[in-house]
Tab-separated table of C-alpha atoms and ligand atoms in Angstrom:
chain	number	residue	atom	x	y	z
A	71	MET	CA	1.940	31.219	4.247
A	72	ALA	CA	2.519	27.609	3.287
A	73	ARG	CA	1.399	25.511	0.373
A	74	ILE	CA	-0.029	22.215	1.562
A	75	VAL	CA	-1.576	19.075	0.143
A	76	MET	CA	-4.245	17.425	2.305
A	77	LYS	CA	-5.366	13.905	1.421
A	78	PHE	CA	-8.513	12.326	2.848
A	79	GLY	CA	-9.106	8.572	2.736
A	80	GLY	CA	-12.327	6.609	2.268
A	81	THR	CA	-13.581	6.658	5.857
A	82	SER	CA	-12.933	10.417	6.014
A	83	VAL	CA	-15.317	11.027	3.083
A	84	ALA	CA	-17.683	8.107	3.786
A	85	ASP	CA	-20.870	10.214	3.604
A	86	VAL	CA	-22.082	13.747	3.032
A	87	GLU	CA	-21.732	14.745	6.705
A	88	LYS	CA	-18.118	13.529	6.737
A	89	ILE	CA	-17.406	15.438	3.525
A	90	LYS	CA	-18.694	18.591	5.217
A	91	ASN	CA	-16.340	17.856	8.109
A	92	VAL	CA	-13.460	17.568	5.619
A	93	ALA	CA	-14.487	20.883	4.083
A	94	ARG	CA	-14.323	22.487	7.542
A	95	ARG	CA	-10.793	21.147	8.063
A	96	VAL	CA	-9.767	22.482	4.673
A	97	LYS	CA	-11.341	25.847	5.412
A	98	SER	CA	-9.388	26.195	8.638
A	99	GLU	CA	-6.123	25.788	6.694
A	100	VAL	CA	-7.312	28.365	4.177
A	101	ASP	CA	-8.313	30.742	6.988
A	102	ALA	CA	-4.800	30.335	8.413
A	103	GLY	CA	-3.512	31.828	5.165
A	104	ASN	CA	-2.349	28.632	3.436
A	105	GLN	CA	-2.681	27.568	-0.182
A	106	VAL	CA	-4.437	24.217	-0.223
A	107	ALA	CA	-4.734	21.349	-2.680
A	108	VAL	CA	-6.969	18.502	-1.483
A	109	VAL	CA	-6.889	14.939	-2.756
A	110	VAL	CA	-9.787	12.616	-1.983
A	111	SER	CA	-10.483	8.885	-2.152
A	112	ALA	CA	-13.845	7.352	-2.935
A	113	MET	CA	-16.326	6.821	-0.087
A	114	SER	CA	-15.201	3.804	1.959
A	115	GLY	CA	-16.437	0.549	0.477
A	116	LYS	CA	-17.221	2.161	-2.870
A	117	THR	CA	-14.138	0.994	-4.744
A	118	ASN	CA	-14.656	-2.573	-3.477
A	119	GLU	CA	-18.228	-2.446	-4.705
A	120	LEU	CA	-17.113	-1.233	-8.139
A	121	VAL	CA	-14.407	-3.904	-8.351
A	122	GLY	CA	-17.043	-6.482	-7.395
A	123	TRP	CA	-19.314	-5.381	-10.221
A	124	ALA	CA	-16.483	-5.639	-12.735
A	125	ASP	CA	-15.564	-9.092	-11.395
A	126	THR	CA	-19.139	-10.310	-11.675
A	127	ILE	CA	-19.317	-9.481	-15.349
A	128	SER	CA	-15.867	-10.741	-16.225
A	129	PRO	CA	-13.303	-12.234	-13.826
A	130	LEU	CA	-10.572	-11.824	-16.467
A	131	TYR	CA	-11.640	-8.309	-17.324
A	132	ASP	CA	-10.315	-5.741	-19.778
A	133	ALA	CA	-8.173	-3.587	-17.469
A	134	ARG	CA	-8.985	-0.432	-19.476
A	135	GLU	CA	-12.692	-0.830	-18.760
A	136	TYR	CA	-11.917	-1.823	-15.146
A	137	ASP	CA	-10.229	1.581	-14.762
A	138	VAL	CA	-13.215	3.424	-16.198
A	139	ILE	CA	-15.421	1.710	-13.637
A	140	VAL	CA	-13.303	1.843	-10.495
A	141	SER	CA	-12.104	5.418	-10.945
A	142	SER	CA	-15.687	6.685	-10.717
A	143	GLY	CA	-15.888	6.690	-6.899
A	144	GLU	CA	-13.426	9.572	-6.669
A	145	GLN	CA	-15.381	11.621	-9.215
A	146	VAL	CA	-18.321	11.716	-6.801
A	147	THR	CA	-16.383	12.674	-3.672
A	148	VAL	CA	-14.278	15.341	-5.361
A	149	GLY	CA	-17.393	17.063	-6.738
A	150	LEU	CA	-19.152	16.884	-3.381
A	151	LEU	CA	-16.116	18.353	-1.617
A	152	ALA	CA	-15.827	21.275	-4.041
A	153	MET	CA	-19.530	21.952	-3.549
A	154	ALA	CA	-19.238	21.752	0.251
A	155	LEU	CA	-16.357	24.245	0.178
A	156	GLN	CA	-18.254	26.622	-2.099
A	157	SER	CA	-21.210	26.529	0.264
A	158	MET	CA	-18.838	27.731	3.008
A	159	ASP	CA	-17.762	30.600	0.748
A	160	VAL	CA	-14.385	29.015	0.049
A	161	PRO	CA	-13.552	29.308	-3.660
A	162	ALA	CA	-12.936	25.788	-4.959
A	163	ARG	CA	-13.257	23.555	-8.002
A	164	SER	CA	-12.856	19.864	-8.712
A	165	TRP	CA	-10.230	18.337	-10.996
A	166	LEU	CA	-10.305	14.836	-12.447
A	167	GLY	CA	-6.979	13.223	-13.308
A	168	TRP	CA	-7.305	13.837	-17.055
A	169	GLN	CA	-8.269	17.469	-16.614
A	170	ILE	CA	-5.012	18.451	-14.927
A	171	PRO	CA	-3.616	16.232	-16.574
A	172	ILE	CA	-1.930	13.631	-14.369
A	173	LYS	CA	-0.152	11.601	-17.033
A	174	THR	CA	0.627	7.942	-16.337
A	175	ASP	CA	2.025	4.996	-18.223
A	176	GLY	CA	-0.391	2.540	-19.828
A	177	ALA	CA	-0.241	-0.162	-17.125
A	178	HIS	CA	-3.963	-0.149	-16.402
A	179	ALA	CA	-5.074	-0.940	-12.836
A	180	LYS	CA	-1.535	-0.301	-11.574
A	181	ALA	CA	-0.373	2.698	-13.571
A	182	ARG	CA	2.603	4.816	-12.600
A	183	ILE	CA	2.513	8.604	-12.643
A	184	LYS	CA	4.850	10.044	-15.285
A	185	SER	CA	4.167	13.765	-15.010
A	186	ILE	CA	1.769	16.310	-13.608
A	187	ASP	CA	1.202	19.593	-15.408
A	188	THR	CA	0.782	22.169	-12.641
A	189	THR	CA	0.487	25.315	-14.799
A	190	GLU	CA	-3.219	25.846	-14.197
A	191	LEU	CA	-3.200	24.522	-10.618
A	192	ASP	CA	-0.382	26.923	-9.682
A	193	LYS	CA	-2.421	29.815	-11.021
A	194	ARG	CA	-5.528	28.768	-9.122
A	195	LEU	CA	-3.615	28.247	-5.868
A	196	ASP	CA	-1.891	31.618	-6.214
A	197	GLY	CA	-5.326	33.151	-6.774
A	198	GLY	CA	-6.618	31.689	-3.503
A	199	GLU	CA	-8.718	28.873	-4.932
A	200	VAL	CA	-8.771	25.456	-3.283
A	201	VAL	CA	-7.811	22.817	-5.790
A	202	CYS	CA	-9.802	19.584	-5.204
A	203	VAL	CA	-8.252	16.609	-6.979
A	204	ALA	CA	-9.733	13.151	-7.518
A	205	GLY	CA	-7.204	10.658	-6.176
A	206	PHE	CA	-6.310	7.255	-7.646
A	207	GLN	CA	-6.642	8.277	-11.298
A	208	GLY	CA	-4.693	9.534	-14.271
A	209	ILE	CA	-4.599	9.369	-18.033
A	210	ALA	CA	-2.619	6.963	-20.224
A	211	PRO	CA	-0.602	7.953	-23.320
A	212	ASP	CA	-3.556	6.865	-25.487
A	213	ASN	CA	-5.891	9.145	-23.506
A	214	ARG	CA	-7.677	6.379	-21.652
A	215	ILE	CA	-8.347	6.630	-17.923
A	216	THR	CA	-5.964	4.787	-15.626
A	217	THR	CA	-5.937	3.955	-11.917
A	218	LEU	CA	-2.876	3.698	-9.711
A	219	GLY	CA	-3.496	0.439	-7.834
A	220	ARG	CA	-5.483	-0.008	-4.628
A	221	GLY	CA	-4.723	2.661	-2.059
A	222	GLY	CA	-3.407	4.826	-4.909
A	223	SER	CA	-4.807	8.139	-3.776
A	224	ASP	CA	-1.917	8.339	-1.297
A	225	THR	CA	0.360	8.336	-4.327
A	226	SER	CA	-1.756	10.961	-6.071
A	227	ALA	CA	-1.309	13.190	-3.034
A	228	VAL	CA	2.445	12.750	-2.657
A	229	ALA	CA	3.023	13.155	-6.398
A	230	LEU	CA	0.946	16.314	-6.398
A	231	ALA	CA	2.854	17.644	-3.373
A	232	ALA	CA	6.138	17.025	-5.211
A	233	ALA	CA	4.908	18.649	-8.435
A	234	LEU	CA	3.432	21.654	-6.638
A	235	ARG	CA	6.519	21.970	-4.447
A	236	ALA	CA	4.245	21.898	-1.428
A	237	ASP	CA	5.674	22.474	2.019
A	238	ARG	CA	3.769	19.505	3.468
A	239	CYS	CA	1.664	16.551	2.474
A	240	ASP	CA	-0.794	15.588	5.211
A	241	ILE	CA	-2.449	12.190	4.859
A	242	TYR	CA	-5.665	12.214	6.875
A	243	THR	CA	-7.050	8.798	7.761
A	244	ASP	CA	-9.042	6.850	10.358
A	245	VAL	CA	-6.152	6.221	12.772
A	246	GLU	CA	-3.936	8.801	14.476
A	247	GLY	CA	-0.767	7.932	12.605
A	248	VAL	CA	1.551	5.072	11.795
A	249	TYR	CA	1.603	2.533	14.612
A	250	THR	CA	4.066	-0.184	15.585
A	251	THR	CA	1.558	-2.536	13.969
A	252	ASP	CA	-2.052	-2.430	12.784
A	253	PRO	CA	-3.909	-0.948	15.785
A	254	ARG	CA	-7.041	-2.783	14.675
A	255	ILE	CA	-5.594	-6.173	15.536
A	256	VAL	CA	-3.197	-5.185	18.326
A	257	PRO	CA	-4.876	-2.815	20.786
A	258	LYS	CA	-1.482	-2.329	22.471
A	259	ALA	CA	0.085	-0.927	19.286
A	260	ARG	CA	1.935	2.355	19.842
A	261	LYS	CA	1.812	5.451	17.663
A	262	ILE	CA	5.219	6.210	16.164
A	263	GLU	CA	6.227	9.873	16.330
A	264	LYS	CA	8.776	9.730	13.494
A	265	ILE	CA	9.543	6.899	11.111
A	266	THR	CA	12.234	6.713	8.422
A	267	TYR	CA	11.283	6.594	4.734
A	268	GLU	CA	13.041	3.242	4.513
A	269	GLU	CA	11.120	1.622	7.339
A	270	MET	CA	7.852	3.090	6.123
A	271	LEU	CA	8.585	1.680	2.689
A	272	GLU	CA	9.090	-1.815	4.128
A	273	LEU	CA	6.042	-1.542	6.411
A	274	ALA	CA	3.885	-0.478	3.476
A	275	SER	CA	5.178	-3.041	1.038
A	276	LEU	CA	4.831	-5.804	3.634
A	277	GLY	CA	1.161	-5.075	4.213
A	278	ALA	CA	0.565	-2.008	6.428
A	279	LYS	CA	-1.933	-0.345	4.160
A	280	VAL	CA	-1.880	2.991	5.978
A	281	LEU	CA	0.225	4.338	3.068
A	282	GLN	CA	0.471	2.890	-0.427
A	283	THR	CA	4.023	1.666	-1.099
A	284	ARG	CA	4.494	3.847	-4.146
A	285	SER	CA	3.536	6.961	-2.223
A	286	VAL	CA	6.419	6.291	0.165
A	287	GLU	CA	8.822	5.674	-2.709
A	288	MET	CA	7.715	8.927	-4.261
A	289	ALA	CA	8.070	10.818	-0.960
A	290	MET	CA	11.553	9.405	-0.453
A	291	ASN	CA	12.714	10.276	-3.964
A	292	HIS	CA	11.343	13.809	-3.897
A	293	ARG	CA	11.914	14.439	-0.183
A	294	VAL	CA	8.248	15.258	0.415
A	295	ARG	CA	7.427	15.843	4.089
A	296	VAL	CA	4.611	13.403	4.742
A	297	GLN	CA	2.559	13.388	7.887
A	298	VAL	CA	-0.053	10.710	8.628
A	299	ARG	CA	-2.782	11.911	10.964
A	300	SER	CA	-6.415	11.511	11.927
A	301	THR	CA	-9.349	13.240	10.262
A	302	PHE	CA	-11.329	12.843	13.432
A	303	SER	CA	-9.000	14.336	16.050
A	304	ASP	CA	-6.358	17.026	16.405
A	305	ALA	CA	-3.734	14.648	17.779
A	306	GLU	CA	-0.200	14.921	16.390
A	307	GLY	CA	0.355	12.348	13.696
A	308	THR	CA	3.422	10.497	12.453
A	309	LEU	CA	6.135	12.205	10.414
A	310	VAL	CA	7.972	10.229	7.751
A	311	VAL	CA	11.552	11.509	7.778
A	312	ASP	CA	15.202	10.860	6.962
A	313	GLU	CA	17.136	8.524	9.226
A	314	ASP	CA	19.280	11.317	10.679
A	315	GLU	CA	16.176	12.998	12.112
A	316	ILE	CA	15.529	10.042	14.400
A	317	VAL	CA	17.069	10.256	17.830
A	318	GLU	CA	16.279	6.922	19.425
A	319	GLN	CA	16.085	3.889	17.222
A	320	GLU	CA	14.374	0.623	18.170
A	321	VAL	CA	15.864	-2.583	16.786
A	322	VAL	CA	12.462	-3.654	15.527
A	323	SER	CA	10.259	-0.638	14.913
A	324	GLY	CA	7.228	-2.260	13.359
A	325	ILE	CA	5.404	-5.450	12.495
A	326	ALA	CA	3.340	-5.922	9.352
A	327	TYR	CA	1.191	-8.705	8.016
A	328	SER	CA	-0.284	-9.400	4.642
A	329	ARG	CA	-3.112	-11.779	3.837
A	330	ASP	CA	-2.579	-10.968	0.203
A	331	GLU	CA	-0.475	-14.089	-0.355
A	332	ALA	CA	-0.990	-17.472	-1.952
A	333	LYS	CA	1.456	-20.367	-1.937
A	334	ILE	CA	2.307	-22.701	-4.787
A	335	THR	CA	4.535	-25.782	-4.471
A	336	LEU	CA	5.842	-27.744	-7.413
A	337	VAL	CA	6.701	-31.235	-6.233
A	338	LYS	CA	9.643	-33.049	-7.786
A	339	VAL	CA	11.058	-30.723	-10.407
A	340	ALA	CA	14.463	-31.517	-11.878
A	341	ASP	CA	17.399	-30.397	-9.722
A	342	LYS	CA	19.451	-28.977	-12.577
A	343	PRO	CA	20.456	-25.620	-14.082
A	344	GLY	CA	17.580	-23.861	-15.821
A	345	THR	CA	14.697	-25.207	-13.738
A	346	ALA	CA	14.054	-21.962	-11.891
A	347	ALA	CA	14.126	-20.069	-15.177
A	348	THR	CA	11.518	-22.362	-16.762
A	349	ILE	CA	9.227	-21.811	-13.777
A	350	PHE	CA	9.653	-18.103	-13.171
A	351	GLY	CA	10.181	-16.987	-16.767
A	352	PRO	CA	6.579	-17.578	-17.870
A	353	LEU	CA	5.245	-16.036	-14.639
A	354	ALA	CA	7.278	-12.883	-15.262
A	355	GLU	CA	6.040	-12.722	-18.849
A	356	ALA	CA	2.487	-12.900	-17.506
A	357	ASN	CA	3.323	-9.906	-15.288
A	358	ILE	CA	2.848	-11.931	-12.103
A	359	ASN	CA	4.875	-10.808	-9.089
A	360	VAL	CA	6.567	-13.704	-7.357
A	361	ASP	CA	7.417	-12.838	-3.778
A	362	MET	CA	8.961	-15.464	-1.477
A	363	ILE	CA	10.789	-18.436	-2.984
A	364	VAL	CA	12.207	-21.528	-1.331
A	365	GLN	CA	13.836	-24.523	-2.975
A	366	ASN	CA	14.248	-27.664	-0.907
A	367	ILE	CA	17.433	-29.649	-0.682
A	368	SER	CA	17.375	-32.445	-3.181
A	369	GLU	CA	16.976	-35.798	-1.447
A	370	ASN	CA	18.408	-37.910	-4.244
A	371	GLY	CA	20.329	-35.359	-6.248
A	372	ASN	CA	17.834	-35.551	-9.122
A	373	SER	CA	14.712	-33.772	-8.053
A	374	THR	CA	13.620	-31.085	-5.629
A	375	ASP	CA	10.500	-29.184	-4.542
A	376	MET	CA	10.056	-25.501	-5.329
A	377	THR	CA	7.710	-23.327	-3.235
A	378	PHE	CA	6.849	-19.701	-3.943
A	379	THR	CA	4.187	-17.109	-3.220
A	380	VAL	CA	2.203	-14.755	-5.449
A	381	PRO	CA	-0.394	-12.054	-4.650
A	382	ARG	CA	-3.846	-13.565	-4.078
A	383	GLY	CA	-5.323	-11.507	-6.868
A	384	GLU	CA	-2.901	-13.175	-9.286
A	385	PHE	CA	-3.240	-16.683	-7.836
A	386	LYS	CA	-5.636	-18.113	-10.432
A	387	ARG	CA	-3.623	-16.681	-13.285
A	388	ALA	CA	-0.396	-18.015	-11.810
A	389	LEU	CA	-1.887	-21.528	-11.609
A	390	GLN	CA	-3.038	-21.233	-15.219
A	391	VAL	CA	0.446	-20.206	-16.323
A	392	ILE	CA	2.119	-23.073	-14.423
A	393	GLU	CA	-0.376	-25.662	-15.676
A	394	GLY	CA	0.030	-24.308	-19.192
A	395	ASN	CA	3.776	-24.991	-18.930
A	396	ARG	CA	3.464	-28.356	-17.207
A	397	GLU	CA	5.439	-30.284	-19.838
A	398	LYS	CA	8.303	-27.818	-19.932
A	399	ILE	CA	8.612	-27.503	-16.157
A	400	ALA	CA	8.027	-31.261	-15.693
A	401	TYR	CA	6.790	-31.232	-12.081
A	402	GLN	CA	5.174	-34.273	-10.563
A	403	GLU	CA	2.494	-32.544	-8.549
A	404	LEU	CA	1.199	-29.024	-7.988
A	405	LEU	CA	0.074	-28.061	-4.477
A	406	SER	CA	-1.493	-24.682	-3.774
A	407	THR	CA	-3.270	-22.757	-1.033
A	408	SER	CA	-4.311	-19.215	-0.263
A	409	ASP	CA	-4.681	-20.051	3.414
A	410	VAL	CA	-1.456	-18.238	4.341
A	411	THR	CA	-0.309	-14.913	5.792
A	412	LYS	CA	3.065	-13.239	5.600
A	413	VAL	CA	4.185	-11.709	8.900
A	414	SER	CA	7.213	-9.400	8.918
A	415	ILE	CA	9.345	-7.592	11.454
A	416	ILE	CA	10.979	-4.362	10.274
A	417	GLY	CA	13.677	-2.113	11.671
A	418	VAL	CA	16.804	-0.307	10.477
A	419	GLY	CA	18.359	-1.301	13.830
A	420	MET	CA	18.573	-4.872	12.519
A	421	ARG	CA	21.632	-3.888	10.529
A	422	SER	CA	23.666	-3.614	13.701
A	423	HIS	CA	22.086	-6.247	15.961
A	424	VAL	CA	22.346	-10.021	15.943
A	425	GLY	CA	19.754	-12.492	17.169
A	426	VAL	CA	16.778	-10.509	15.903
A	427	ALA	CA	15.523	-13.248	13.579
A	428	ARG	CA	16.154	-15.946	16.179
A	429	LYS	CA	13.830	-14.185	18.601
A	430	MET	CA	11.137	-14.194	15.912
A	431	PHE	CA	11.488	-17.928	15.297
A	432	GLU	CA	11.521	-18.736	19.017
A	433	THR	CA	8.473	-16.599	19.697
A	434	LEU	CA	6.480	-18.314	16.970
A	435	SER	CA	7.653	-21.722	18.055
A	436	ASP	CA	6.567	-21.024	21.654
A	437	LYS	CA	3.085	-20.413	20.296
A	438	GLY	CA	3.204	-23.618	18.261
A	439	ILE	CA	3.108	-21.721	14.962
A	440	ASN	CA	4.810	-23.481	12.068
A	441	ILE	CA	6.919	-21.401	9.668
A	442	GLN	CA	6.411	-22.411	6.038
A	443	VAL	CA	8.750	-20.023	4.204
A	444	ILE	CA	11.276	-17.415	5.374
A	445	SER	CA	12.739	-14.448	3.537
A	446	THR	CA	15.015	-11.712	4.780
A	447	SER	CA	16.584	-8.452	3.717
A	448	GLU	CA	18.829	-6.003	5.499
A	449	ILE	CA	16.051	-4.436	7.534
A	450	LYS	CA	13.289	-7.063	7.644
A	451	VAL	CA	12.505	-10.714	8.252
A	452	SER	CA	9.328	-12.224	6.811
A	453	VAL	CA	7.741	-15.590	7.500
A	454	LEU	CA	4.802	-17.330	5.904
A	455	ILE	CA	2.395	-18.992	8.337
A	456	ALA	CA	-1.145	-20.433	8.287
A	457	GLU	CA	-3.656	-17.603	8.068
A	458	GLU	CA	-5.549	-18.641	11.208
A	459	TYR	CA	-2.524	-17.684	13.361
A	460	THR	CA	-2.172	-14.129	12.007
A	461	GLU	CA	-3.413	-12.238	15.060
A	462	LEU	CA	-1.703	-14.568	17.523
A	463	ALA	CA	1.639	-14.234	15.734
A	464	VAL	CA	1.504	-10.455	15.370
A	465	ARG	CA	0.515	-9.934	19.009
A	466	ALA	CA	3.177	-12.325	20.327
A	467	LEU	CA	5.913	-10.671	18.250
A	468	HIS	CA	4.742	-7.212	19.278
A	469	THR	CA	5.215	-8.192	22.923
A	470	ALA	CA	8.476	-10.056	22.306
A	471	TYR	CA	10.166	-7.033	20.731
A	472	GLY	CA	9.027	-4.740	23.541
A	473	LEU	CA	6.654	-2.699	21.403
A	474	ASP	CA	3.517	-2.934	23.570
A	475	ALA	CA	2.170	0.383	24.867
A	476	ASP	CA	2.271	0.670	28.673
B	240	ADP	P1	-7.679	5.440	4.049
B	240	ADP	O1	-9.021	5.042	3.538
B	240	ADP	O2	-7.712	6.648	4.931
B	240	ADP	O3	-6.647	5.519	2.987
B	240	ADP	P2	-6.674	2.836	4.815
B	240	ADP	O4	-7.706	1.854	5.256
B	240	ADP	O5	-6.150	2.705	3.430
B	240	ADP	O6	-7.263	4.286	5.079
B	240	ADP	O7	-5.429	2.826	5.812
B	240	ADP	C1	-5.647	3.014	7.198
B	240	ADP	C2	-5.695	1.677	7.909
B	240	ADP	O8	-4.420	1.051	7.845
B	240	ADP	C3	-5.995	1.746	9.375
B	240	ADP	O9	-7.369	1.778	9.623
B	240	ADP	C4	-5.317	0.496	9.942
B	240	ADP	O10	-6.238	-0.538	10.191
B	240	ADP	C5	-4.402	0.046	8.814
B	240	ADP	N1	-3.030	-0.184	9.273
B	240	ADP	C6	-2.305	-1.315	9.039
B	240	ADP	N2	-1.105	-1.236	9.591
B	240	ADP	C7	-1.029	-0.026	10.211
B	240	ADP	C8	-0.021	0.640	10.969
B	240	ADP	N3	1.180	0.092	11.198
B	240	ADP	N4	-0.299	1.868	11.449
B	240	ADP	C9	-1.480	2.450	11.231
B	240	ADP	N5	-2.486	1.863	10.525
B	240	ADP	C10	-2.268	0.645	10.022
B	241	LIG	N1	-10.421	4.372	-3.610
B	241	LIG	C1	-9.199	3.689	-3.968
B	241	LIG	C2	-9.091	2.352	-3.255
B	241	LIG	O1	-9.965	2.009	-2.481
B	241	LIG	C3	-7.987	4.530	-3.761
B	241	LIG	C4	-7.681	4.832	-2.304
B	241	LIG	O2	-8.525	4.667	-1.424
B	241	LIG	O3	-6.567	5.284	-2.054
B	241	LIG	O4	-8.165	1.640	-3.481
B	242	MG	MG1	-5.588	4.022	1.912
């Protein structure tokens, strides 16, 4: 007998028929003698709709009310799933975040899980009941409802698996596993059998939304065995594992892209100590994540241009903050666009190979794609390009690094 956590994403619970299908999958694990906790997302499209409603009323909304609104999608699916299981004679009940409770910090709309009290859940699981948990939500220290950031039900599932000391955490989704890149834009993408926590972390944080970044962090820290697999087939999925479990290692194992970027350039800021701090200090205070940064060489020794990127959702706020500090920063002109995509190559093999980045630059240049900003770390290289070239760039790189399926 094993204790497992099964997580089902939005497309897996998109309607009542699909929820019944999920219930059947859960039942088969129960029939095999396993203890099962299930985490569900909202029906696909639902969270976007809820976010849209909140935006319509107030673009600079109260994040506490935003959480009340957007957490509601999961309340519906978790209740429907418990009901579907009961109708198949599987004992089950639903749990909202606050009922468990899943305690988080107070960072509304992107809260972090602090603790999960498993006393009652342990009892129920030991007694043979299926525990159905609403993903994406928790409760803040002041007892208000929080959500964990978009895609957060992956994190709910991994955190629950860690707290319950589950043997496995299976993430069921609409693709058969983690691929070398998004299979929706590269039909030749290959399913990866095993991927390291580190590479998965980079892939996720650089845009592959198949797992939320924090869920990978959590899995890595608590050594949770995560498997990504399809709700709609029995194919083997992808295991996220330690590096020493991987036999053959590609130099570049995956390619990610993110349209969630916006670029800001400050023209002619002073080329002197303290300039970067006057720009990025106020952005940090406003809780805005700056990602890529490039400072040009000063032409005359007095002034320079500073370019950086922020998440699209924080673009307007970032512009407000910069304009609000115009006198202090003393830039001549502010240029901005959200017409950009970040494309990244990822692989732990990069540590021991040279020429990996050069191949990326040559491949893009062959396609006539201009690179606007570059950033690198030990196991990834990212470039910022015009959004219209996203698919072309990802496909060309996928071929160049030998990742295409036969
Ligand atoms: P769910 O609703 O099940 O959580 P998501 O839409 O959040 O599903 O994540 C699954 C999607 O992630 C896939 O449909 C796919 O388009 C996308 N994706 C992006 N990059 C990858 C990748 N490298 N491997 C697999 N899927 C990817
Ligand atoms: N329903 C939430 C979202 O769309 C959480 C999730 O799907 O993981 O972001
Ligand atoms: Mg998801």
